[in-house]
Coordinates of C-alpha atoms in Angstrom, one line a residue:
Chain J
M11 CA 0.3 -22.0 -15.2
N12 CA 1.1 -24.0 -18.3
R13 CA 1.0 -27.1 -16.3
R14 CA -2.4 -26.4 -15.1
V15 CA -3.8 -25.7 -18.5
L16 CA -2.4 -29.0 -19.7
R17 CA -3.9 -30.9 -16.8
R18 CA -7.2 -29.1 -17.3
A19 CA -7.2 -30.3 -20.8
A20 CA -6.3 -33.9 -20.1
V21 CA -8.4 -34.5 -17.1
P22 CA -11.9 -33.7 -18.4
V23 CA -11.4 -36.2 -21.2
A24 CA -10.5 -38.9 -18.7
A25 CA -13.3 -37.9 -16.4
L26 CA -15.9 -37.6 -19.1
S27 CA -15.2 -41.0 -20.5
L28 CA -16.2 -42.2 -17.0
V29 CA -19.0 -39.8 -16.1
L30 CA -22.2 -40.9 -17.9
T31 CA -22.0 -39.7 -21.5
A32 CA -25.7 -39.0 -21.3
C33 CA -25.0 -36.0 -19.1
G34 CA -24.2 -34.0 -22.1
G35 CA -21.1 -32.5 -20.5
Q36 CA -20.8 -28.8 -21.4
D37 CA -17.4 -28.1 -20.0
E38 CA -14.9 -29.5 -22.5
G39 CA -14.6 -26.0 -23.9
S40 CA -11.1 -25.8 -22.6
G41 CA -10.3 -27.5 -25.8
G42 CA -6.7 -28.3 -26.1
T43 CA -5.8 -31.5 -28.0
G44 CA -4.1 -32.8 -24.9
D45 CA -2.8 -36.3 -25.3
G46 CA -6.0 -37.7 -26.6
G47 CA -8.8 -39.6 -24.9
S48 CA -7.0 -42.8 -23.8
S49 CA -9.8 -44.7 -22.2
D50 CA -7.6 -46.0 -19.3
G51 CA -7.7 -42.5 -17.9
G52 CA -4.0 -42.3 -17.3
S53 CA -2.5 -38.9 -17.9
S54 CA 1.1 -38.8 -18.9
D55 CA 1.8 -35.2 -17.7
S56 CA 1.8 -35.9 -14.0
E57 CA 4.1 -38.2 -12.1
S58 CA 2.4 -41.1 -10.4
L59 CA 1.6 -40.5 -6.7
S60 CA 0.9 -42.7 -3.8
G61 CA -0.2 -42.4 -0.2
E62 CA -3.4 -41.6 1.6
I63 CA -5.9 -38.8 1.5
V64 CA -8.0 -38.7 4.6
T65 CA -11.2 -36.7 4.5
D66 CA -14.2 -36.5 6.9
G67 CA -17.0 -34.2 7.8
S68 CA -20.5 -33.3 6.4
S69 CA -22.5 -36.1 5.1
T70 CA -24.1 -33.6 2.6
V71 CA -20.7 -32.9 1.0
Q72 CA -19.5 -36.6 1.2
P73 CA -20.9 -37.5 -2.3
L74 CA -19.0 -34.6 -3.8
T75 CA -15.6 -35.6 -2.3
Q76 CA -16.3 -39.3 -2.9
V77 CA -16.9 -38.6 -6.7
A78 CA -13.8 -36.5 -6.7
G79 CA -11.9 -39.4 -5.1
E80 CA -13.4 -41.9 -7.5
L81 CA -12.4 -39.9 -10.6
F82 CA -9.0 -39.0 -9.1
K83 CA -8.3 -42.7 -8.6
E84 CA -8.6 -43.2 -12.3
E85 CA -5.7 -40.8 -12.8
Q86 CA -3.7 -41.9 -9.7
P87 CA -4.6 -45.5 -8.9
D88 CA -2.1 -45.8 -6.1
V89 CA -3.6 -42.9 -4.0
N90 CA -5.9 -44.2 -1.3
V91 CA -8.9 -41.8 -0.7
S92 CA -11.2 -42.3 2.2
V93 CA -14.3 -40.3 3.1
G94 CA -16.0 -40.3 6.5
T95 CA -19.3 -38.8 7.5
S96 CA -18.9 -37.5 11.1
G97 CA -21.0 -34.4 10.3
T98 CA -19.6 -31.0 9.7
G99 CA -18.9 -30.4 13.4
G100 CA -17.5 -33.9 14.0
G101 CA -15.3 -33.4 10.9
F102 CA -13.8 -30.2 12.2
E103 CA -13.2 -31.7 15.5
K104 CA -11.0 -34.4 13.9
F105 CA -9.5 -31.9 11.4
C106 CA -8.4 -29.5 14.1
I107 CA -6.4 -32.2 15.9
G108 CA -4.7 -33.2 12.7
D109 CA -6.5 -36.5 12.1
T110 CA -7.7 -35.6 8.6
D111 CA -6.2 -33.9 5.6
I112 CA -9.4 -32.3 4.3
S113 CA -12.6 -31.5 6.1
N114 CA -16.0 -31.5 4.3
A115 CA -18.4 -28.8 5.5
S116 CA -21.9 -27.7 4.7
R117 CA -21.4 -24.5 6.7
P118 CA -18.3 -22.3 7.3
I119 CA -16.0 -23.2 10.2
D120 CA -17.2 -21.7 13.5
E121 CA -15.0 -18.7 14.5
E122 CA -15.7 -19.1 18.2
D123 CA -15.7 -22.8 18.8
E124 CA -13.7 -24.5 16.1
V125 CA -11.1 -22.0 14.9
P126 CA -9.4 -21.7 18.3
V127 CA -8.9 -25.4 18.5
C128 CA -7.3 -25.5 15.1
K129 CA -5.1 -22.6 16.1
K130 CA -4.0 -24.2 19.3
N131 CA -2.9 -27.3 17.4
G132 CA -1.2 -25.3 14.7
I133 CA -3.6 -26.4 12.0
E134 CA -3.9 -23.8 9.2
F135 CA -6.5 -24.2 6.6
T136 CA -8.2 -22.6 3.5
E137 CA -11.9 -22.4 2.9
L138 CA -12.8 -23.5 -0.6
Q139 CA -16.4 -23.4 -2.0
V140 CA -16.8 -26.5 -4.2
A141 CA -20.5 -26.6 -5.0
T142 CA -23.9 -25.1 -4.3
D143 CA -26.9 -26.9 -2.9
A144 CA -30.5 -25.6 -3.2
L145 CA -32.5 -26.5 -0.1
T146 CA -35.8 -27.5 -1.7
V147 CA -39.2 -27.2 -0.1
V148 CA -41.4 -30.0 -1.4
V149 CA -45.0 -31.0 -1.4
S150 CA -46.7 -34.1 -2.9
S151 CA -47.3 -33.9 -6.7
E152 CA -51.0 -34.4 -5.8
N153 CA -51.0 -31.1 -4.0
D154 CA -52.9 -28.6 -6.1
F155 CA -53.3 -25.6 -3.9
V156 CA -49.7 -24.4 -3.3
E157 CA -47.1 -23.4 -5.9
C158 CA -45.1 -20.7 -4.1
L159 CA -44.4 -19.8 -0.4
T160 CA -43.0 -16.6 0.9
T161 CA -40.2 -16.8 3.5
E162 CA -42.7 -15.3 6.0
E163 CA -45.1 -18.1 5.4
L164 CA -42.4 -20.7 5.8
A165 CA -41.4 -19.0 9.1
T166 CA -45.1 -19.1 10.2
M167 CA -45.1 -22.8 9.5
W168 CA -41.7 -23.7 11.1
A169 CA -41.2 -21.2 13.9
P170 CA -40.8 -22.5 17.5
E171 CA -44.0 -20.5 18.4
A172 CA -46.0 -22.4 15.8
E173 CA -45.7 -25.6 17.8
K174 CA -49.1 -27.0 18.5
K175 CA -50.7 -23.8 17.2
V176 CA -50.3 -23.7 13.5
T177 CA -51.8 -27.0 12.5
T178 CA -53.8 -26.2 9.3
W179 CA -52.8 -24.7 6.0
D180 CA -55.3 -21.8 6.2
Q181 CA -53.4 -20.6 9.3
V182 CA -50.4 -20.1 7.1
N183 CA -52.3 -18.2 4.4
P184 CA -56.1 -17.7 4.3
D185 CA -56.1 -18.7 0.6
F186 CA -55.1 -22.2 1.4
P187 CA -57.8 -24.8 2.4
S188 CA -58.3 -25.7 6.0
E189 CA -56.5 -29.0 5.6
P190 CA -54.2 -30.3 8.3
L191 CA -50.6 -29.3 8.0
E192 CA -48.3 -32.4 7.9
L193 CA -44.6 -31.4 8.4
F194 CA -41.6 -33.5 7.5
G195 CA -38.0 -32.4 8.0
P196 CA -34.5 -33.5 8.8
G197 CA -33.5 -34.1 12.5
T198 CA -31.6 -31.7 14.6
D199 CA -28.2 -33.2 14.0
S200 CA -28.4 -32.3 10.4
G201 CA -26.5 -29.4 8.8
T202 CA -29.6 -29.0 6.5
F203 CA -31.7 -28.4 9.6
D204 CA -29.2 -25.8 10.9
Y205 CA -29.1 -23.9 7.7
F206 CA -32.9 -23.9 7.2
T207 CA -33.7 -22.8 10.7
D208 CA -31.0 -20.1 10.5
E209 CA -32.3 -18.6 7.3
I210 CA -36.1 -19.0 7.8
N211 CA -36.5 -18.7 11.6
G212 CA -33.6 -16.4 12.1
E213 CA -31.7 -18.5 14.6
E214 CA -29.8 -21.7 14.1
G215 CA -31.7 -24.6 15.6
A216 CA -34.9 -22.6 16.3
S217 CA -37.7 -24.8 15.0
R218 CA -41.0 -26.2 16.2
A219 CA -40.4 -29.7 17.5
D220 CA -43.8 -31.3 16.6
Y221 CA -42.9 -32.4 13.0
N222 CA -41.9 -35.8 11.6
A223 CA -38.1 -35.6 11.9
S224 CA -35.8 -38.1 10.1
E225 CA -32.1 -38.2 9.5
D226 CA -32.8 -40.3 6.4
D227 CA -34.0 -38.1 3.6
N228 CA -35.7 -41.0 1.9
T229 CA -38.1 -41.2 4.8
I230 CA -39.0 -37.5 4.2
V231 CA -39.6 -38.3 0.5
Q232 CA -42.0 -41.1 1.4
G233 CA -43.8 -39.1 4.0
V234 CA -44.4 -36.1 1.8
S235 CA -45.3 -38.0 -1.3
G236 CA -47.8 -40.0 0.7
S237 CA -50.2 -37.1 1.5
P238 CA -51.4 -34.1 -0.5
N239 CA -51.3 -32.0 2.7
A240 CA -47.7 -32.8 3.6
I241 CA -44.7 -30.5 3.2
G242 CA -41.0 -31.0 3.9
Y243 CA -37.5 -29.8 2.9
F244 CA -34.1 -31.4 2.0
G245 CA -31.3 -31.1 -0.5
F246 CA -31.9 -30.5 -4.2
S247 CA -30.7 -34.0 -5.3
Y248 CA -33.4 -35.8 -3.3
F249 CA -36.0 -33.8 -5.2
E250 CA -34.4 -34.4 -8.5
E251 CA -34.4 -38.2 -7.9
N252 CA -38.1 -38.1 -6.9
S253 CA -39.5 -35.4 -9.1
D254 CA -42.3 -37.7 -10.3
S255 CA -43.9 -38.0 -6.9
L256 CA -42.9 -34.6 -5.5
K257 CA -43.4 -30.9 -6.4
A258 CA -40.8 -28.3 -5.6
L259 CA -42.2 -25.1 -4.3
E260 CA -41.1 -21.7 -5.5
I261 CA -39.7 -19.4 -2.8
D262 CA -40.5 -15.7 -2.5
S263 CA -38.0 -13.8 -0.4
G264 CA -39.4 -10.4 -1.4
D265 CA -38.5 -10.3 -5.1
G266 CA -41.1 -12.7 -6.5
C267 CA -41.4 -16.4 -6.7
V268 CA -38.3 -18.3 -7.7
A269 CA -38.2 -22.0 -8.4
P270 CA -35.2 -24.0 -7.2
S271 CA -32.9 -24.8 -10.1
A272 CA -29.3 -24.9 -11.0
E273 CA -29.5 -21.5 -12.7
A274 CA -31.4 -19.8 -9.9
A275 CA -28.9 -21.1 -7.3
Q276 CA -25.9 -20.1 -9.4
D277 CA -27.0 -16.6 -10.2
G278 CA -28.0 -16.0 -6.6
S279 CA -31.8 -15.4 -7.2
Y280 CA -32.8 -18.5 -5.2
T281 CA -32.5 -16.9 -1.9
P282 CA -32.2 -17.6 1.0
L283 CA -32.2 -21.3 0.6
A284 CA -29.2 -21.8 -1.8
R285 CA -26.2 -22.7 0.3
P286 CA -22.5 -23.0 -0.4
L287 CA -20.7 -26.3 0.3
F288 CA -17.1 -26.3 1.3
V289 CA -14.0 -28.3 1.7
Y290 CA -11.2 -27.2 4.1
P291 CA -7.8 -28.5 3.2
A292 CA -5.1 -28.3 5.9
T293 CA -2.1 -26.2 4.7
S294 CA 0.3 -28.7 6.2
A295 CA -1.3 -31.6 4.4
V296 CA -1.1 -29.8 1.1
E297 CA 2.6 -28.9 1.7
D298 CA 3.7 -32.3 3.0
K299 CA 1.7 -34.7 0.9
P300 CA 1.9 -34.2 -2.9
Q301 CA -1.1 -36.4 -3.3
V302 CA -3.3 -34.0 -1.4
A303 CA -2.1 -31.1 -3.5
A304 CA -2.7 -33.0 -6.7
F305 CA -6.2 -34.0 -5.4
L306 CA -7.1 -30.4 -4.8
D307 CA -5.9 -29.3 -8.2
F308 CA -8.0 -32.1 -9.7
Y309 CA -11.0 -31.1 -7.5
A310 CA -10.8 -27.5 -8.8
A311 CA -10.1 -28.3 -12.4
N312 CA -13.0 -30.8 -12.8
N313 CA -15.4 -29.1 -10.5
A314 CA -18.3 -29.0 -12.9
E315 CA -18.1 -32.7 -13.7
I316 CA -17.8 -33.7 -10.1
A317 CA -20.7 -31.5 -9.0
E318 CA -22.8 -32.9 -11.8
A319 CA -22.0 -36.6 -11.0
A320 CA -22.7 -36.0 -7.3
K321 CA -26.0 -34.3 -8.3
F322 CA -25.1 -30.9 -6.9
I323 CA -25.3 -27.5 -8.5
P324 CA -21.9 -26.6 -10.1
L325 CA -20.3 -23.3 -9.2
N326 CA -20.9 -20.3 -11.5
E327 CA -18.1 -18.8 -13.5
D328 CA -16.9 -16.3 -10.9
Q329 CA -17.0 -19.0 -8.2
T330 CA -15.1 -21.4 -10.4
T331 CA -12.4 -18.9 -11.1
E332 CA -12.1 -18.1 -7.4
L333 CA -11.8 -21.8 -6.5
Q334 CA -9.2 -22.4 -9.1
D335 CA -7.2 -19.3 -8.2
M336 CA -7.3 -20.1 -4.5
T337 CA -6.3 -23.7 -5.2
S338 CA -3.4 -23.0 -7.4
E339 CA -2.2 -20.4 -4.9
L340 CA -2.4 -23.1 -2.2
T341 CA -0.8 -25.9 -4.1
G342 CA 1.7 -23.7 -6.0
S343 CA 0.8 -25.4 -9.3
Chain Q
M117 CA -29.4 -85.8 29.1
A118 CA -31.8 -86.7 26.3
S119 CA -33.5 -89.3 28.4
I120 CA -34.0 -86.9 31.3
G121 CA -35.4 -84.3 28.9
S122 CA -38.0 -86.7 27.4
I123 CA -39.1 -87.9 30.8
A124 CA -39.6 -84.4 32.0
T125 CA -41.6 -83.2 29.0
A126 CA -43.6 -86.3 28.1
P127 CA -46.4 -85.8 30.7
L128 CA -46.7 -82.1 29.7
K129 CA -47.2 -82.9 26.1
A130 CA -49.7 -85.7 26.9
R131 CA -51.7 -83.3 29.0
R132 CA -51.7 -80.6 26.2
A133 CA -53.1 -83.1 23.7
G134 CA -55.8 -84.1 26.1
D135 CA -56.8 -80.7 27.2
H136 CA -59.7 -79.2 25.2
S137 CA -60.8 -76.5 27.5
G138 CA -61.6 -73.1 25.9
T139 CA -58.9 -71.1 27.6
S140 CA -56.3 -73.7 26.7
I141 CA -57.3 -73.7 23.0
G142 CA -57.4 -69.9 23.0
F143 CA -54.0 -69.7 24.5
L144 CA -52.7 -72.1 21.9
I145 CA -54.1 -70.0 19.1
A146 CA -52.5 -66.9 20.6
L147 CA -49.2 -68.6 20.7
W148 CA -49.6 -69.7 17.1
L149 CA -50.5 -66.2 16.0
A150 CA -47.4 -64.8 17.8
M151 CA -45.2 -67.3 16.1
A152 CA -46.9 -66.7 12.7
F153 CA -46.4 -62.9 13.1
A154 CA -42.7 -63.3 13.7
V155 CA -42.2 -65.8 10.9
I156 CA -44.2 -63.9 8.4
A157 CA -42.4 -60.6 9.2
L158 CA -39.1 -62.3 8.8
V159 CA -40.0 -64.1 5.6
T160 CA -41.4 -60.9 4.0
L161 CA -38.2 -59.1 4.9
L162 CA -36.1 -61.9 3.5
V163 CA -38.1 -62.3 0.3
T164 CA -38.3 -58.6 -0.5
T165 CA -34.6 -58.1 0.2
F166 CA -33.7 -61.1 -1.9
L167 CA -35.9 -59.9 -4.8
D168 CA -34.4 -56.4 -4.7
G169 CA -30.9 -57.5 -4.3
Y170 CA -30.7 -60.6 -6.5
P171 CA -30.0 -58.9 -9.8
R172 CA -27.0 -57.1 -8.2
L173 CA -25.6 -60.3 -6.6
D174 CA -22.8 -60.4 -9.2
G175 CA -19.1 -60.2 -9.5
R176 CA -19.1 -56.4 -9.3
L177 CA -20.5 -56.6 -5.8
F178 CA -17.5 -58.6 -4.6
F179 CA -14.7 -57.1 -6.7
D180 CA -15.6 -53.4 -7.2
Y181 CA -15.4 -50.5 -4.9
S182 CA -18.4 -48.3 -4.1
S183 CA -19.1 -45.8 -6.8
L184 CA -21.3 -42.7 -6.9
V185 CA -20.3 -41.8 -10.5
I186 CA -21.8 -45.0 -11.8
P187 CA -24.2 -46.4 -9.1
E188 CA -24.8 -49.5 -11.2
R189 CA -21.2 -50.5 -10.8
A190 CA -21.0 -49.9 -7.1
G191 CA -19.5 -52.8 -5.2
A192 CA -18.9 -53.8 -1.6
R193 CA -15.3 -55.0 -2.0
A194 CA -13.8 -52.6 0.5
A195 CA -16.7 -53.3 2.9
I196 CA -16.5 -57.1 2.7
L197 CA -12.7 -57.1 3.2
G198 CA -13.0 -54.5 6.0
S199 CA -15.7 -56.6 7.8
L200 CA -13.5 -59.7 7.6
L201 CA -10.3 -58.0 8.8
V202 CA -12.1 -56.3 11.6
I203 CA -13.8 -59.5 12.8
I204 CA -10.6 -61.5 12.7
T205 CA -8.8 -58.7 14.7
T206 CA -11.7 -58.6 17.1
A207 CA -11.6 -62.4 17.6
L208 CA -7.9 -62.4 18.2
M209 CA -8.3 -59.8 20.9
A210 CA -11.6 -60.9 22.5
I211 CA -11.3 -64.7 22.6
P212 CA -8.0 -65.1 24.5
L213 CA -9.0 -62.3 26.9
G214 CA -12.5 -63.6 27.4
V215 CA -11.6 -67.2 27.9
A216 CA -8.8 -66.4 30.3
A217 CA -11.1 -64.1 32.3
A218 CA -13.7 -66.8 32.4
I219 CA -11.2 -69.5 33.6
Y220 CA -10.1 -67.2 36.4
L221 CA -13.6 -66.4 37.5
E222 CA -14.9 -70.0 37.3
E223 CA -11.9 -72.0 38.5
F224 CA -9.7 -69.8 40.6
A225 CA -11.6 -66.7 41.9
D226 CA -12.7 -66.8 45.5
E227 CA -16.4 -65.9 45.4
R228 CA -16.3 -64.7 49.0
R229 CA -14.1 -61.8 48.1
W230 CA -16.1 -58.6 47.4
Y231 CA -14.1 -57.6 44.3
N232 CA -14.9 -60.9 42.6
R233 CA -18.6 -60.5 43.4
L234 CA -18.4 -57.0 42.0
I235 CA -16.9 -58.2 38.8
E236 CA -19.6 -60.8 38.5
V237 CA -22.4 -58.3 38.8
N238 CA -20.7 -55.9 36.4
L239 CA -20.2 -58.6 33.8
Q240 CA -23.9 -59.4 33.7
N241 CA -24.7 -55.7 33.4
L242 CA -22.1 -55.0 30.8
A243 CA -23.6 -57.7 28.5
A244 CA -26.7 -55.5 28.3
V245 CA -25.0 -52.2 27.7
P246 CA -26.0 -50.6 24.3
A247 CA -23.3 -51.0 21.6
I248 CA -23.0 -47.2 21.1
V249 CA -21.6 -46.9 24.7
Y250 CA -18.7 -49.1 23.8
G251 CA -18.1 -46.9 20.8
L252 CA -17.9 -43.8 23.1
L253 CA -15.6 -45.6 25.5
T254 CA -13.3 -46.6 22.7
A255 CA -13.3 -43.2 21.1
G256 CA -12.2 -41.7 24.5
F257 CA -9.6 -44.4 24.9
A258 CA -8.2 -43.9 21.4
L259 CA -8.0 -40.2 21.9
T260 CA -6.1 -40.6 25.1
I261 CA -3.4 -42.9 23.7
G262 CA -3.3 -41.1 20.4
L263 CA -4.7 -43.8 18.3
E264 CA -6.6 -42.7 15.2
R265 CA -10.3 -43.5 15.5
R266 CA -11.0 -44.5 11.9
V267 CA -8.5 -47.4 11.8
V268 CA -9.1 -51.2 11.9
L269 CA -7.5 -51.6 15.3
T270 CA -9.7 -49.0 17.0
G271 CA -12.8 -50.5 15.5
A272 CA -11.8 -54.0 16.6
I273 CA -11.1 -52.8 20.1
A274 CA -14.7 -51.4 20.3
L275 CA -16.2 -54.6 19.0
A276 CA -14.0 -56.8 21.2
L277 CA -15.1 -54.8 24.3
L278 CA -18.7 -55.2 23.1
I279 CA -18.6 -59.0 22.9
L280 CA -16.2 -59.6 25.8
P281 CA -18.9 -59.9 28.5
V282 CA -20.8 -62.3 26.2
I283 CA -17.8 -64.5 25.7
I284 CA -16.9 -64.5 29.4
I285 CA -20.5 -65.5 30.4
T286 CA -20.9 -68.3 27.8
T287 CA -17.4 -69.7 28.6
R288 CA -18.2 -69.8 32.3
E289 CA -21.5 -71.6 31.7
A290 CA -19.7 -74.1 29.4
M291 CA -17.1 -74.7 32.1
R292 CA -19.7 -75.0 34.8
A293 CA -21.4 -77.8 32.9
V294 CA -18.2 -79.9 33.1
P295 CA -18.9 -82.3 36.1
A296 CA -16.8 -81.7 39.2
E297 CA -15.8 -85.4 39.1
I298 CA -13.7 -84.7 36.1
R299 CA -11.7 -82.1 38.0
Q300 CA -11.5 -84.2 41.1
G301 CA -10.3 -87.2 39.2
S302 CA -7.6 -85.1 37.5
L303 CA -6.5 -83.6 40.8
A304 CA -6.6 -87.0 42.5
L305 CA -4.2 -88.4 39.9
G306 CA -1.7 -85.7 40.8
A307 CA -2.3 -83.0 38.2
T308 CA -1.9 -79.4 39.3
P309 CA -4.9 -77.1 39.2
L310 CA -3.5 -75.4 36.1
Q311 CA -3.0 -78.8 34.3
T312 CA -6.5 -79.8 35.3
V313 CA -7.9 -76.7 33.6
W314 CA -5.7 -76.9 30.6
K315 CA -6.0 -80.7 30.0
Q316 CA -9.4 -81.5 31.3
T317 CA -11.9 -78.7 32.0
L318 CA -11.2 -76.5 29.0
P319 CA -11.1 -79.2 26.3
S320 CA -14.4 -80.6 27.7
A321 CA -16.0 -77.1 27.6
L322 CA -14.7 -76.3 24.2
P323 CA -17.9 -76.9 22.2
G324 CA -19.8 -74.5 24.4
V325 CA -17.0 -72.0 24.3
A326 CA -16.8 -72.2 20.5
T327 CA -20.6 -71.8 20.1
G328 CA -20.8 -68.8 22.4
T329 CA -17.8 -67.2 20.8
I330 CA -19.1 -67.6 17.3
L331 CA -22.5 -66.2 18.2
A332 CA -20.8 -63.2 19.8
L333 CA -18.7 -62.6 16.8
S334 CA -21.7 -62.7 14.5
R335 CA -23.2 -60.0 16.7
A336 CA -20.1 -57.9 16.2
L337 CA -20.2 -58.5 12.4
G338 CA -23.6 -56.9 12.2
E339 CA -22.8 -53.9 14.4
A340 CA -22.7 -50.4 12.8
A341 CA -23.4 -48.0 15.6
P342 CA -20.1 -48.1 17.5
L343 CA -18.1 -48.0 14.3
L344 CA -20.1 -45.1 13.0
L345 CA -19.4 -43.3 16.2
L346 CA -15.7 -43.9 15.7
G347 CA -16.0 -42.1 12.3
G348 CA -16.5 -45.2 10.2
L349 CA -15.6 -44.3 6.6
V350 CA -18.4 -44.6 4.1
F351 CA -16.1 -44.4 1.1
V352 CA -12.8 -46.3 0.9
S353 CA -11.1 -46.6 -2.5
Y354 CA -8.6 -49.3 -1.4
D355 CA -8.4 -52.6 0.3
P356 CA -7.7 -52.3 4.1
N357 CA -4.1 -53.4 4.4
G358 CA -3.3 -53.5 8.1
L359 CA -4.3 -52.7 11.6
L360 CA -3.7 -49.0 11.1
S361 CA -5.5 -48.7 7.8
G362 CA -8.8 -47.0 7.3
F363 CA -11.7 -49.3 6.7
T364 CA -15.4 -49.6 6.1
T365 CA -17.7 -52.6 7.0
L366 CA -20.8 -54.1 5.4
P367 CA -23.3 -52.6 7.9
I368 CA -21.8 -49.1 7.5
Q369 CA -21.8 -49.4 3.7
I370 CA -25.4 -50.7 3.8
F371 CA -26.4 -47.8 6.1
N372 CA -24.8 -45.3 3.7
W373 CA -26.3 -46.8 0.6
T374 CA -29.9 -46.9 1.9
G375 CA -29.7 -43.2 2.6
R376 CA -28.9 -42.3 -1.0
P377 CA -31.7 -41.1 -3.2
E378 CA -30.9 -43.3 -6.3
D379 CA -32.7 -46.6 -6.7
A380 CA -29.6 -48.3 -7.9
F381 CA -28.2 -47.9 -4.3
Q382 CA -31.3 -49.5 -2.8
E383 CA -30.6 -52.5 -5.0
V384 CA -26.9 -52.8 -4.2
A385 CA -27.7 -52.3 -0.5
S386 CA -30.1 -55.2 -0.7
A387 CA -27.4 -57.3 -2.4
A388 CA -25.0 -56.4 0.4
I389 CA -27.6 -57.3 3.0
I390 CA -27.8 -60.8 1.3
V391 CA -24.0 -61.1 1.6
L392 CA -24.1 -60.1 5.2
L393 CA -26.9 -62.5 5.9
G394 CA -25.0 -65.2 4.2
L395 CA -21.9 -64.6 6.3
L396 CA -24.0 -64.6 9.5
L397 CA -25.8 -67.9 8.5
L398 CA -22.4 -69.4 7.7
M399 CA -21.1 -68.5 11.2
N400 CA -24.2 -69.7 12.9
A401 CA -24.1 -73.0 11.0
L402 CA -20.5 -73.4 12.0
A403 CA -21.5 -72.9 15.6
I404 CA -24.1 -75.6 15.3
V405 CA -21.8 -78.1 13.6
I406 CA -19.1 -77.6 16.3
R407 CA -21.6 -78.1 19.1
N408 CA -23.2 -81.2 17.6
R409 CA -19.9 -82.7 16.7
Y410 CA -17.9 -82.2 19.8
Q411 CA -20.5 -82.1 22.5
R412 CA -19.9 -84.8 25.2
S413 CA -22.4 -86.1 27.6
W414 CA -21.6 -87.6 30.9

């Protein structure tokens, strides 16, 4: 335990000196004098490690693990971290045959299709939630008739039955003008699409097909900001980077309109579009490779900074405690 | 050669200059427009890319790794080294295999045998197969022999398969252009068929072989699809250091950067595109130099 406290104290100093100072980091409360803020980021309390850490999986979670890898390299320059983006499913496929040490996932592992493969190959794993994403429904900042949508209205708009039928805004809600409805969204290979359709339309993958689909979220940004009648959805960070040309809609799931924000996603009021993001370390990798264990400790201890730098919503206090407890149990530190 | 060419085209050109019929002029304008469209599109693309990327064309781009923490410091070091390593490995596999296959088909294979004809037809078709299919093929192959998919060797196998048909076809054409008299002379002086190929035909065909090979390799250098399918890594915090090391390449890195929301990544992606274009131009220039310098005429 002592070791972890020490590391917790030393690491944020190193990490913060790297993360933009402008972020106004709020997490150095753990205090301890540590061994001072040496700018080289080296920490004297842990032995120097080497070897590889291989991760793959969701392209949504990739920035998070990449940032963790970048910051970890400051502390352990000889550890080689690599991150792939085969998608959540593709990542688990490699993970369950033992190709990767850690799998990034924007949804939990599938009990029916994926877990049995892992079992067959003797791969044990732990599910760790490392951040939260708020799927954000956006319109152009020129749009002046909509501020808030209920989940039913979203379903009316995106349901498979709406295809070729719901084509104007007043069909969604009579209060809206009879302007054409221009829909933009991620393509069917995306975890974001899976999550949105599951939560809004009640079934994963169930969506109308006559919308402008793109795997590149920047295309959705351009499409939506180009027309006052357009609407689309994607991860929170793409809205944050484009908040001057886009307007995020509030979502009403029955308890009033809630705007997407870090606070609303953390306290659970932004439902149902706040989603957890996971990493799955393989138990064998943690046990056999000290660099993987150290990386996970680092990931858990610096979770807030990592999430912030990767532009995700950090975990709330309970979730952070859970992550750190699960990690220390796993790595035995 | 040159003289035959000028004789053949001279009357055509003369007629064009003298023909002032409406259809003829209209057709000429259509041709000009088509060319102008292609050139303008290309120039616009090059200029905007260059303007976007120029400020980031600095030491960081070449010596730093990609970074999300500080996008302004992101560099393409791992991608540049990865691209070079993969292309060299690809060349080492594809060139000997491709040239050897071409020598067999052109000099030794009996075209009356059905299997040789089958190979011929297949080669032509394979050259047109989409790159992603080679990625799938290699993924299956790697899984079967237990090779990891994200390593340099696997990526190079995919790219080597991709360009093999092109190398074989261009090598064959280069060898076909060597006059039969050269071979006959060599054989008449007592050389064996193998010596003839090795000492006469192949050296004479070398400029053509080199040109075709370099153009094929530059295609491989610009490919992202098969490598992405193999699980190409988008973040590598180290220099690729062997055939079994993980890697990323310039096209993969550019693809990943352009998908990011931050403007800084659009800039560094443009800078990386300039580097990739520079590499491609360099390779194509090399092909032209080799061709002009070593080409023989009979």
